[in-house]
Amino acid sequence: MDSGRNIICSGCRQRWVVKASNKSAAIVCPSCRINILEFPNEELQTNQQQQGLRSRIRNFGHHMKSKMHQGTIIPHNPSLNHESSHPNPPRSFKRAVLCGITYNNWKYKLKGTINDVRNMRELLITRFGYPRECIRVLTEEETDPRFIPTRKNIEDSLRWLVNDCRSGDSLMFFYSGHGLRQPDLNNDEDDGFDETICPVDFLTAGMILDDDLNSLIVRPLKPGVTLHAVVDACHSGTILDLSHVYFSRE
């Protein structure tokens, strides 16, 4: 089995796995498209070779920083949003809100949620034809404060998702993060609990309930509009508070 080799991009610092069978002398970062490292054509077998490679990595990193400082290379921008560069994008019948939260400053930090968002975004663009400027991404890595996954920003983005929806529209909501539940206060839950998702500021701003999500992105849907919701969180089976729930017998 080809387990691969771990490398870290000296430009954007993302970690990638390169197949051990890949004998290419040049490895290009899939994210920032910078030639990040040159591997020898033979597998490393001695400590001396490994030390030599580490030295080359350090030298390449210093070279990249120098080039960036001189303005000859544009630094990698972690933002995945193209909306800011299109203040008035043309209306599209395909729109998406993708939210991934790692809770960096919280005890129960998650790993991989931002990668989930990146992969989903790439899938929507390359496989399903969603315009880049019509995909709104919320992660803690975004530089625009409008796209930090706070409760207010998530709710505003969900309103944006369904605003002026029309028959034939295809809408997508993706969430990767923590999910909890709390006692049901309006007696509309069979199990006595409301399911929730947890914005990055939920300890102060509160959680977003299944009742809230239903009001934000289910009730406003016009006839003929399709909404796909993928929620990767605990207690998310009935997170949209839909009238019907499907249970597989398998």
Backbone as numpy.savetxt, mean C-alpha at the origin, in Angstrom:
# Nx Ny Nz CAx CAy CAz Cx Cy Cz
15.59 -26.00 -4.72 14.74 -24.80 -4.72 15.62 -23.56 -4.72
15.29 -22.58 -5.56 16.07 -21.36 -5.68 15.64 -20.38 -4.60
16.38 -20.32 -3.48 15.98 -19.48 -2.35 16.25 -18.02 -2.59
17.22 -17.68 -3.46 17.47 -16.29 -3.80 18.45 -15.63 -2.84
18.84 -14.41 -3.22 19.76 -13.60 -2.43 19.11 -12.28 -2.09
19.28 -11.83 -0.85 18.73 -10.56 -0.41 19.68 -9.42 -0.75
19.14 -8.36 -1.37 19.93 -7.17 -1.63 19.12 -5.96 -1.20
19.79 -4.87 -0.89 19.15 -3.62 -0.50 19.56 -2.54 -1.48
18.58 -1.83 -2.02 18.88 -0.76 -2.97 19.59 0.39 -2.27
20.72 0.80 -2.81 21.45 1.92 -2.23 20.78 3.25 -2.50
19.82 3.27 -3.44 19.12 4.51 -3.73 17.92 4.72 -2.84
16.94 3.75 -2.88 15.70 3.94 -2.13 15.64 3.09 -0.86
16.64 2.24 -0.63 16.77 1.42 0.58 15.73 0.32 0.68
15.06 -0.02 -0.40 14.12 -1.14 -0.37 14.88 -2.45 -0.51
14.33 -3.49 0.13 14.95 -4.81 0.11 14.29 -5.67 -0.97
15.11 -6.38 -1.75 14.60 -7.24 -2.81 15.29 -8.60 -2.72
14.64 -9.61 -3.26 15.21 -10.95 -3.34 15.51 -11.25 -4.80
16.76 -11.56 -5.09 17.19 -11.88 -6.45 17.44 -13.38 -6.53
16.91 -14.01 -7.55 17.09 -15.44 -7.71 18.57 -15.79 -7.78
18.95 -16.83 -7.07 20.36 -17.24 -7.06 20.81 -17.66 -8.45
19.87 -18.08 -9.29 20.22 -18.48 -10.65 20.45 -17.30 -11.57
20.13 -16.09 -11.08 20.33 -14.89 -11.89 21.81 -14.55 -11.93
22.45 -14.74 -13.07 23.89 -14.49 -13.20 24.17 -13.13 -13.84
23.13 -12.30 -13.94 23.34 -10.98 -14.54 24.33 -10.17 -13.73
25.19 -9.46 -14.43 26.20 -8.66 -13.74 25.61 -7.40 -13.15
24.45 -6.96 -13.63 23.84 -5.73 -13.15 22.44 -6.01 -12.64
22.13 -5.51 -11.47 20.81 -5.67 -10.89 20.18 -4.29 -10.80
18.99 -4.13 -11.38 18.31 -2.85 -11.40 17.15 -2.90 -10.41
17.06 -1.89 -9.55 15.99 -1.82 -8.56 14.64 -1.67 -9.27
13.66 -2.53 -9.00 12.35 -2.42 -9.66 11.60 -1.16 -9.24
11.97 -0.56 -8.10 11.24 0.60 -7.60 11.75 1.91 -8.17
13.06 2.18 -7.95 13.59 3.48 -8.38 14.34 3.41 -9.70
14.47 2.19 -10.25 15.09 1.98 -11.56 16.55 2.44 -11.60
17.23 2.39 -10.46 18.64 2.74 -10.41 19.46 1.46 -10.39
20.55 1.43 -11.14 21.43 0.27 -11.16 22.11 0.17 -9.80
21.62 -0.70 -8.93 21.99 -0.63 -7.52 23.22 -1.44 -7.15
23.53 -2.47 -7.91 24.61 -3.33 -7.47 25.08 -4.20 -8.62
26.35 -4.47 -8.67 26.88 -5.38 -9.66 27.37 -6.64 -8.96
26.75 -7.78 -9.32 27.17 -9.04 -8.74 28.21 -9.70 -9.64
29.17 -10.40 -9.08 30.09 -11.18 -9.90 29.34 -12.32 -10.57
29.86 -12.81 -11.64 29.19 -13.88 -12.37 29.22 -15.21 -11.64
30.11 -15.35 -10.64 30.19 -16.59 -9.87 29.62 -16.34 -8.48
29.05 -17.38 -7.88 28.52 -17.26 -6.53 29.66 -16.98 -5.55
29.36 -16.17 -4.52 30.37 -15.87 -3.51 30.62 -17.10 -2.65
31.89 -17.45 -2.48 32.20 -18.67 -1.73 33.19 -18.42 -0.60
33.90 -17.32 -0.60 34.91 -17.09 0.43 34.63 -15.80 1.17
35.16 -15.71 2.39 35.00 -14.51 3.19 35.64 -13.31 2.51
36.75 -13.55 1.82 37.44 -12.46 1.14 36.53 -11.87 0.04
35.85 -12.74 -0.69 34.95 -12.25 -1.72 33.78 -11.49 -1.10
33.24 -12.00 0.00 32.13 -11.33 0.67 32.55 -9.96 1.18
33.75 -9.87 1.76 34.23 -8.58 2.24 34.42 -7.61 1.08
34.90 -8.12 -0.05 35.08 -7.27 -1.22 33.75 -6.73 -1.72
32.69 -7.58 -1.68 31.38 -7.15 -2.12 30.81 -6.09 -1.19
31.00 -6.29 0.12 30.51 -5.29 1.08 31.17 -3.95 0.84
32.48 -3.99 0.53 33.21 -2.75 0.25 32.64 -2.06 -0.99
32.31 -2.85 -2.01 31.75 -2.28 -3.24 30.39 -1.67 -2.98
29.59 -2.33 -2.11 28.27 -1.78 -1.77 28.42 -0.43 -1.09
29.37 -0.36 -0.11 29.57 0.91 0.60 30.03 1.99 -0.37
30.97 1.66 -1.26 31.48 2.64 -2.21 30.38 3.11 -3.15
29.51 2.16 -3.57 28.43 2.53 -4.47 27.43 3.45 -3.76
27.16 3.15 -2.47 26.27 4.01 -1.71 26.81 5.42 -1.58
28.12 5.55 -1.29 28.72 6.88 -1.19 28.64 7.59 -2.54
28.85 6.85 -3.62 28.78 7.42 -4.97 27.37 7.95 -5.25
26.34 7.17 -4.87 24.97 7.59 -5.12 24.63 8.84 -4.33
25.04 8.89 -3.06 24.76 10.06 -2.24 25.43 11.30 -2.81
26.66 11.12 -3.31 27.38 12.24 -3.91 26.66 12.75 -5.14
26.19 11.82 -5.98 25.48 12.21 -7.19 24.17 12.94 -6.87
23.48 12.44 -5.84 22.23 13.09 -5.44 22.49 14.49 -4.93
23.57 14.64 -4.16 23.92 15.95 -3.61 24.25 16.93 -4.73
24.87 16.43 -5.80 25.23 17.29 -6.92 24.04 17.57 -7.83
22.94 16.91 -7.59 21.75 17.13 -8.39 21.75 16.38 -9.70
22.66 15.42 -9.89 22.70 14.68 -11.15 21.77 13.48 -11.14
21.28 13.07 -9.96 20.33 11.97 -9.86 19.16 12.43 -9.01
17.95 12.18 -9.47 16.78 12.57 -8.70 16.54 11.56 -7.60
16.46 11.97 -6.32 16.22 11.02 -5.24 14.87 10.32 -5.41
14.82 9.10 -4.91 13.59 8.32 -4.99 12.51 8.98 -4.14
11.33 9.14 -4.70 10.19 9.68 -3.98 9.28 8.53 -3.59
9.12 8.28 -2.28 8.33 7.12 -1.88 6.84 7.27 -2.14
6.37 8.49 -2.43 4.94 8.69 -2.62 4.44 7.93 -3.83
3.29 7.28 -3.67 2.69 6.53 -4.76 1.53 7.29 -5.39
1.26 8.49 -4.89 0.12 9.26 -5.39 0.51 10.11 -6.58
-0.28 10.01 -7.64 -0.11 10.88 -8.81 -1.18 11.96 -8.83
-2.08 11.88 -7.87 -3.19 12.83 -7.84 -2.69 14.26 -7.63
-1.65 14.42 -6.80 -1.15 15.76 -6.49 -0.60 16.46 -7.72
-0.10 15.67 -8.69 0.42 16.25 -9.92 -0.69 16.47 -10.95
-1.92 16.01 -10.64 -3.08 16.23 -11.49 -4.18 16.83 -10.63
-4.13 18.15 -10.36 -5.11 18.76 -9.46 -6.54 18.60 -9.95
-6.72 18.52 -11.27 -8.06 18.32 -11.83 -8.03 17.19 -12.86
-7.81 15.96 -12.39 -7.72 14.85 -13.35 -9.06 14.62 -14.01
-9.05 14.14 -15.26 -10.32 13.85 -15.93 -11.06 12.75 -15.19
-12.39 12.81 -15.22 -13.18 11.81 -14.52 -12.94 10.43 -15.13
-12.73 9.45 -14.28 -12.54 8.08 -14.73 -13.60 7.20 -14.11
-14.05 6.18 -14.86 -15.03 5.26 -14.29 -14.36 4.20 -13.43
-13.02 4.26 -13.32 -12.29 3.37 -12.43 -11.53 4.20 -11.40
-11.83 4.00 -10.13 -11.15 4.74 -9.07 -10.88 3.79 -7.90
-9.84 4.09 -7.13 -9.48 3.19 -6.02 -8.90 3.98 -4.86
-9.14 3.48 -3.66 -8.49 3.96 -2.43 -7.78 2.77 -1.81
-6.46 2.90 -1.66 -5.64 1.83 -1.10 -4.98 2.34 0.18
-5.21 1.64 1.26 -4.72 2.09 2.57 -3.91 0.98 3.24
-2.66 1.29 3.59 -1.81 0.34 4.31 -1.15 1.02 5.49
-1.31 0.46 6.67 -0.82 1.10 7.90 0.11 0.16 8.64
1.30 0.66 9.01 2.27 -0.15 9.74 2.28 0.15 11.24
1.73 1.30 11.65 1.72 1.70 13.07 3.14 1.75 13.61
3.98 2.51 12.95 5.41 2.55 13.30 5.67 2.96 14.73
4.85 3.84 15.26 5.08 4.35 16.62 4.21 3.65 17.66
3.73 2.47 17.32 2.82 1.76 18.20 3.43 0.42 18.59
2.98 -0.15 19.68 3.55 -1.39 20.19 3.37 -2.54 19.22
2.20 -2.63 18.62 1.89 -3.76 17.74 2.09 -3.35 16.28
3.34 -3.17 15.91 3.70 -2.75 14.55 3.46 -3.90 13.57
3.00 -3.55 12.38 2.77 -4.53 11.33 3.85 -4.43 10.26
4.11 -5.54 9.61 5.08 -5.57 8.51 4.36 -5.98 7.23
4.76 -5.38 6.13 4.26 -5.79 4.83 3.02 -5.08 4.34
2.42 -4.23 5.15 1.17 -3.59 4.73 1.39 -2.63 3.57
2.51 -1.91 3.59 2.78 -0.97 2.49 3.11 -1.74 1.22
3.81 -2.86 1.35 4.05 -3.71 0.18 2.74 -4.23 -0.40
1.78 -4.53 0.48 0.45 -4.95 0.00 -0.16 -3.87 -0.87
-0.04 -2.62 -0.42 -0.60 -1.50 -1.18 0.11 -1.34 -2.52
1.44 -1.43 -2.49 2.21 -1.30 -3.74 1.81 -2.38 -4.74
1.67 -3.60 -4.25 1.32 -4.71 -5.14 -0.09 -4.55 -5.70
-1.02 -4.13 -4.85 -2.39 -3.93 -5.31 -2.46 -2.80 -6.33
-1.74 -1.74 -6.08 -1.72 -0.61 -7.02 -1.18 -1.06 -8.38
-0.09 -1.82 -8.36 0.50 -2.29 -9.60 -0.47 -3.21 -10.35
-1.17 -4.06 -9.60 -2.15 -4.96 -10.20 -3.28 -4.18 -10.87
-3.80 -3.17 -10.18 -4.91 -2.39 -10.72 -4.50 -1.65 -12.00
-3.26 -1.15 -12.02 -2.79 -0.39 -13.18 -2.50 -1.29 -14.37
-1.72 -2.35 -14.12 -1.22 -3.17 -15.23 -2.23 -4.22 -15.70
-3.06 -4.71 -14.80 -3.97 -5.80 -15.16 -5.39 -5.31 -15.43
-5.83 -4.28 -14.71 -7.22 -3.87 -14.81 -7.41 -2.45 -15.35
-6.34 -1.80 -15.74 -6.44 -0.53 -16.45 -6.89 0.65 -15.63
-6.62 0.66 -14.33 -6.96 1.83 -13.52 -5.95 2.95 -13.79
-6.40 4.18 -14.04 -5.47 5.28 -14.25 -4.69 5.59 -12.97
-3.41 5.87 -13.11 -2.57 6.15 -11.94 -3.12 7.31 -11.12
-3.59 8.36 -11.81 -4.04 9.55 -11.10 -5.39 9.36 -10.42
-6.03 8.20 -10.65 -7.32 7.92 -10.02 -7.20 6.84 -8.95
-5.98 6.60 -8.50 -5.74 5.69 -7.38 -5.17 6.51 -6.22
-5.91 6.60 -5.15 -5.45 7.36 -3.98 -4.86 6.39 -2.97
-3.61 6.64 -2.59 -2.87 5.77 -1.67 -2.68 6.48 -0.33
-2.96 5.77 0.75 -2.74 6.30 2.09 -1.80 5.37 2.85
-0.59 5.85 3.14 0.38 5.13 3.97 1.14 6.16 4.80
1.87 5.67 5.78 2.68 6.57 6.60 3.91 7.09 5.87
4.19 6.55 4.68 5.34 7.00 3.90 5.03 8.18 2.99
3.76 8.52 2.86 3.38 9.60 1.94 3.87 10.95 2.47
4.36 11.77 1.56 4.89 13.08 1.94 3.80 14.15 2.04
2.69 13.95 1.34 1.57 14.88 1.40 0.72 14.54 2.62
0.51 15.48 3.54 -0.25 15.17 4.77 -1.68 14.71 4.50
-2.21 14.99 3.31 -3.57 14.54 2.99 -3.65 13.03 2.85
-2.50 12.39 2.64 -2.49 10.96 2.37 -1.90 10.14 3.51
-1.70 10.74 4.67 -1.37 9.97 5.88 -2.66 9.30 6.35
-2.64 8.01 6.71 -3.89 7.29 6.99 -4.51 7.59 8.35
-4.80 8.87 8.60 -5.55 9.24 9.80 -7.02 8.94 9.58
-7.80 9.01 10.64 -9.23 8.74 10.49 -9.87 9.74 9.53
-9.55 11.02 9.69 -10.13 12.04 8.83 -9.74 11.81 7.37
-8.46 11.52 7.12 -8.02 11.34 5.74 -8.63 10.10 5.09
-8.77 9.02 5.86 -9.40 7.82 5.31 -10.85 8.10 4.96
-11.57 8.75 5.86 -12.97 9.05 5.61 -13.12 10.01 4.43
-12.25 11.02 4.34 -12.30 11.95 3.21 -12.03 11.22 1.89
-11.08 10.27 1.90 -10.75 9.53 0.69 -11.89 8.62 0.27
-12.59 8.05 1.24 -13.73 7.19 0.90 -14.88 8.01 0.32
-15.05 9.21 0.82 -16.05 10.10 0.22 -15.66 10.45 -1.22
-14.36 10.70 -1.43 -13.86 10.98 -2.78 -14.11 9.79 -3.71
-13.96 8.57 -3.18 -14.10 7.37 -3.98 -15.49 7.26 -4.60
-16.52 7.53 -3.81 -17.90 7.31 -4.27 -18.55 8.59 -4.78
-17.87 9.72 -4.64 -18.47 10.98 -5.06 -18.81 10.97 -6.55
-20.04 11.36 -6.86 -20.50 11.46 -8.25 -20.36 10.14 -9.00
-20.51 9.01 -8.29 -20.42 7.72 -8.98 -21.62 7.54 -9.89
-21.38 6.83 -10.99 -22.41 6.64 -12.00 -22.45 5.18 -12.43
-23.53 4.79 -13.05 -23.68 3.43 -13.54 -22.51 3.08 -14.45
-21.92 1.91 -14.22 -20.76 1.46 -14.99 -19.44 1.70 -14.31
-19.43 2.50 -13.24 -18.19 2.77 -12.52 -17.71 1.51 -11.80
-16.38 1.36 -11.70 -15.76 0.27 -10.96 -14.88 0.88 -9.88
-15.25 0.68 -8.63 -14.56 1.29 -7.50 -13.88 0.21 -6.67
-12.74 0.57 -6.09 -11.97 -0.40 -5.30 -11.53 0.22 -3.98
-11.80 -0.48 -2.88 -11.29 -0.09 -1.56 -10.44 -1.23 -1.02
-9.17 -0.93 -0.74 -8.27 -1.94 -0.19 -7.70 -1.41 1.12
-7.72 -2.27 2.14 -7.21 -1.88 3.46 -6.36 -3.01 4.02
-5.15 -2.66 4.45 -4.28 -3.60 5.13 -3.81 -2.97 6.42
-4.26 -3.51 7.54 -3.92 -2.91 8.83 -4.63 -3.65 9.95
-4.67 -3.03 11.12 -5.31 -3.66 12.26 -6.83 -3.50 12.18
-7.51 -4.51 12.69 -8.96 -4.46 12.84 -9.34 -4.92 14.24
-10.31 -4.28 14.82 -10.77 -4.63 16.16 -12.29 -4.68 16.17
-12.87 -4.78 17.34 -14.31 -4.68 17.48 -14.64 -4.02 18.80
-15.84 -3.47 18.89 -16.27 -2.83 20.11 -17.76 -3.09 20.31
-18.25 -2.94 21.54 -19.66 -3.24 21.80 -20.60 -2.45 20.90
-21.61 -3.15 20.40 -22.61 -2.54 19.53 -23.55 -1.68 20.37
-23.66 -0.40 20.02 -24.47 0.52 20.81 -25.85 0.76 20.21
-26.09 0.33 18.97 -27.42 0.57 18.37 -28.16 -0.73 18.08
-27.66 -1.84 18.64 -28.36 -3.12 18.59 -28.68 -3.61 17.18
-27.71 -3.42 16.25 -27.92 -3.93 14.89 -26.99 -5.08 14.56
-26.28 -5.61 15.55 -25.33 -6.70 15.34 -25.79 -7.95 16.07
-25.82 -9.09 15.37 -26.25 -10.34 15.99 -25.33 -10.77 17.12
-24.02 -10.49 16.97 -23.08 -10.93 17.99 -22.83 -9.88 19.07
-23.49 -8.73 18.96 -23.35 -7.69 19.97 -22.12 -6.82 19.82
-21.38 -6.95 18.68 -20.17 -6.16 18.48 -20.16 -5.52 17.09
-19.64 -4.30 17.04 -19.34 -3.64 15.77 -17.90 -3.94 15.39
-17.67 -4.29 14.12 -16.31 -4.49 13.63 -15.72 -3.14 13.24
-14.39 -3.02 13.33 -13.76 -1.73 13.08 -12.45 -1.90 12.32
-12.01 -0.81 11.68 -10.64 -0.70 11.20 -9.97 0.40 12.00
-8.63 0.36 12.08 -7.90 1.23 12.99 -7.01 2.20 12.21
-7.41 3.44 12.05 -6.52 4.44 11.45 -5.26 4.60 12.29
-4.26 5.26 11.74 -2.99 5.40 12.45 -3.16 6.20 13.74
-4.21 7.03 13.82 -4.44 7.85 15.01 -5.65 7.38 15.80
-5.97 6.08 15.72 -7.22 5.61 16.32 -7.23 5.74 17.84
-6.07 5.80 18.48 -6.03 5.93 19.94 -6.57 7.28 20.39
-6.48 8.28 19.52 -6.98 9.61 19.87 -8.23 9.98 19.08
-8.27 9.60 17.79 -9.40 9.99 16.94 -10.50 8.95 16.89
-10.20 7.74 17.35 -11.20 6.69 17.35 -11.12 5.79 16.12
-11.78 4.66 16.20 -11.80 3.69 15.11 -12.92 4.02 14.12
-12.83 3.44 12.93 -13.89 3.56 11.93 -14.72 2.30 11.98
-16.01 2.43 12.33 -16.89 1.29 12.53 -17.43 0.76 11.20
-17.93 -0.48 11.26 -18.59 -1.04 10.08 -19.80 -0.20 9.69
-20.49 0.37 10.68 -21.61 1.27 10.40 -21.13 2.47 9.58
-19.95 3.01 9.96 -19.40 4.17 9.25 -19.06 3.81 7.81
-18.41 2.66 7.61 -18.02 2.25 6.26 -19.25 2.03 5.38
-20.29 1.48 5.97 -21.52 1.28 5.21 -22.10 2.62 4.78
-22.07 3.59 5.67 -22.61 4.92 5.34 -21.74 5.64 4.32
-20.41 5.40 4.38 -19.48 6.14 3.52 -19.42 5.60 2.10
-19.38 4.26 1.94 -19.11 3.73 0.59 -20.12 2.70 0.10
-21.13 2.36 0.89 -22.14 1.41 0.42 -23.44 2.13 0.07
-23.97 2.88 1.00 -25.24 3.56 0.76 -25.18 4.58 -0.37
-24.06 5.30 -0.57 -24.04 6.28 -1.67 -23.95 5.68 -3.07
-23.77 4.35 -3.19 -23.61 3.74 -4.51 -24.88 3.86 -5.33
-24.71 4.27 -6.59 -25.84 4.38 -7.51 -26.04 3.02 -8.20
-27.23 2.77 -8.71 -27.47 1.51 -9.44 -26.47 1.36 -10.59
-25.92 0.16 -10.74 -24.98 -0.10 -11.81 -23.53 0.15 -11.46
-23.26 0.64 -10.24 -21.89 0.87 -9.78 -21.39 -0.39 -9.08
-20.15 -0.79 -9.38 -19.55 -1.96 -8.75 -18.48 -1.52 -7.76
-18.59 -1.99 -6.52 -17.59 -1.71 -5.49 -16.93 -3.01 -5.08
-15.61 -3.08 -5.20 -14.83 -4.21 -4.69 -14.12 -3.74 -3.42
-14.27 -4.48 -2.34 -13.61 -4.14 -1.08 -12.81 -5.34 -0.60
-11.52 -5.13 -0.39 -10.64 -6.16 0.15 -10.05 -5.60 1.44
-10.41 -6.21 2.56 -9.98 -5.72 3.87 -9.19 -6.82 4.56
-7.87 -6.61 4.66 -6.98 -7.57 5.29 -6.76 -7.13 6.74
-7.67 -7.54 7.61 -7.63 -7.14 9.01 -8.43 -8.14 9.83
-8.16 -8.19 11.11 -8.95 -9.04 12.01 -10.39 -8.53 12.07
-11.31 -9.44 12.30 -12.74 -9.12 12.47 -13.33 -8.41 11.26
-12.85 -8.76 10.05 -13.27 -8.00 8.88 -14.32 -8.72 8.04
-14.84 -9.83 8.51 -15.77 -10.61 7.70 -17.04 -9.86 7.34
-17.53 -9.02 8.24 -18.74 -8.23 7.98 -18.45 -6.74 8.13
-17.26 -6.32 7.69 -16.79 -4.96 7.95 -17.60 -3.90 7.20
-18.32 -4.27 6.14 -19.13 -3.28 5.42 -20.60 -3.30 5.85
-20.94 -4.16 6.81 -22.31 -4.23 7.31 -23.32 -4.48 6.19
-23.01 -5.42 5.32 -23.91 -5.72 4.20 -25.11 -6.55 4.67
-26.15 -6.50 3.89 -27.38 -7.20 4.26 -27.23 -8.71 4.18
-26.37 -9.18 3.27 -26.22 -10.62 3.07 -24.74 -10.98 3.25
-24.51 -12.13 3.85 -23.16 -12.64 4.08 -23.07 -14.03 3.48
-22.00 -14.29 2.72 -21.80 -15.60 2.10 -20.85 -16.43 2.96
-21.24 -17.65 3.27 -20.40 -18.58 4.00 -20.09 -19.78 3.10
-18.81 -20.03 2.87 -18.43 -21.17 2.05 -18.53 -22.45 2.87
-18.97 -23.54 2.25 -19.07 -24.82 2.94 -17.74 -25.58 2.90
-16.79 -25.09 2.12 -15.50 -25.78 1.97 -14.61 -25.47 3.15
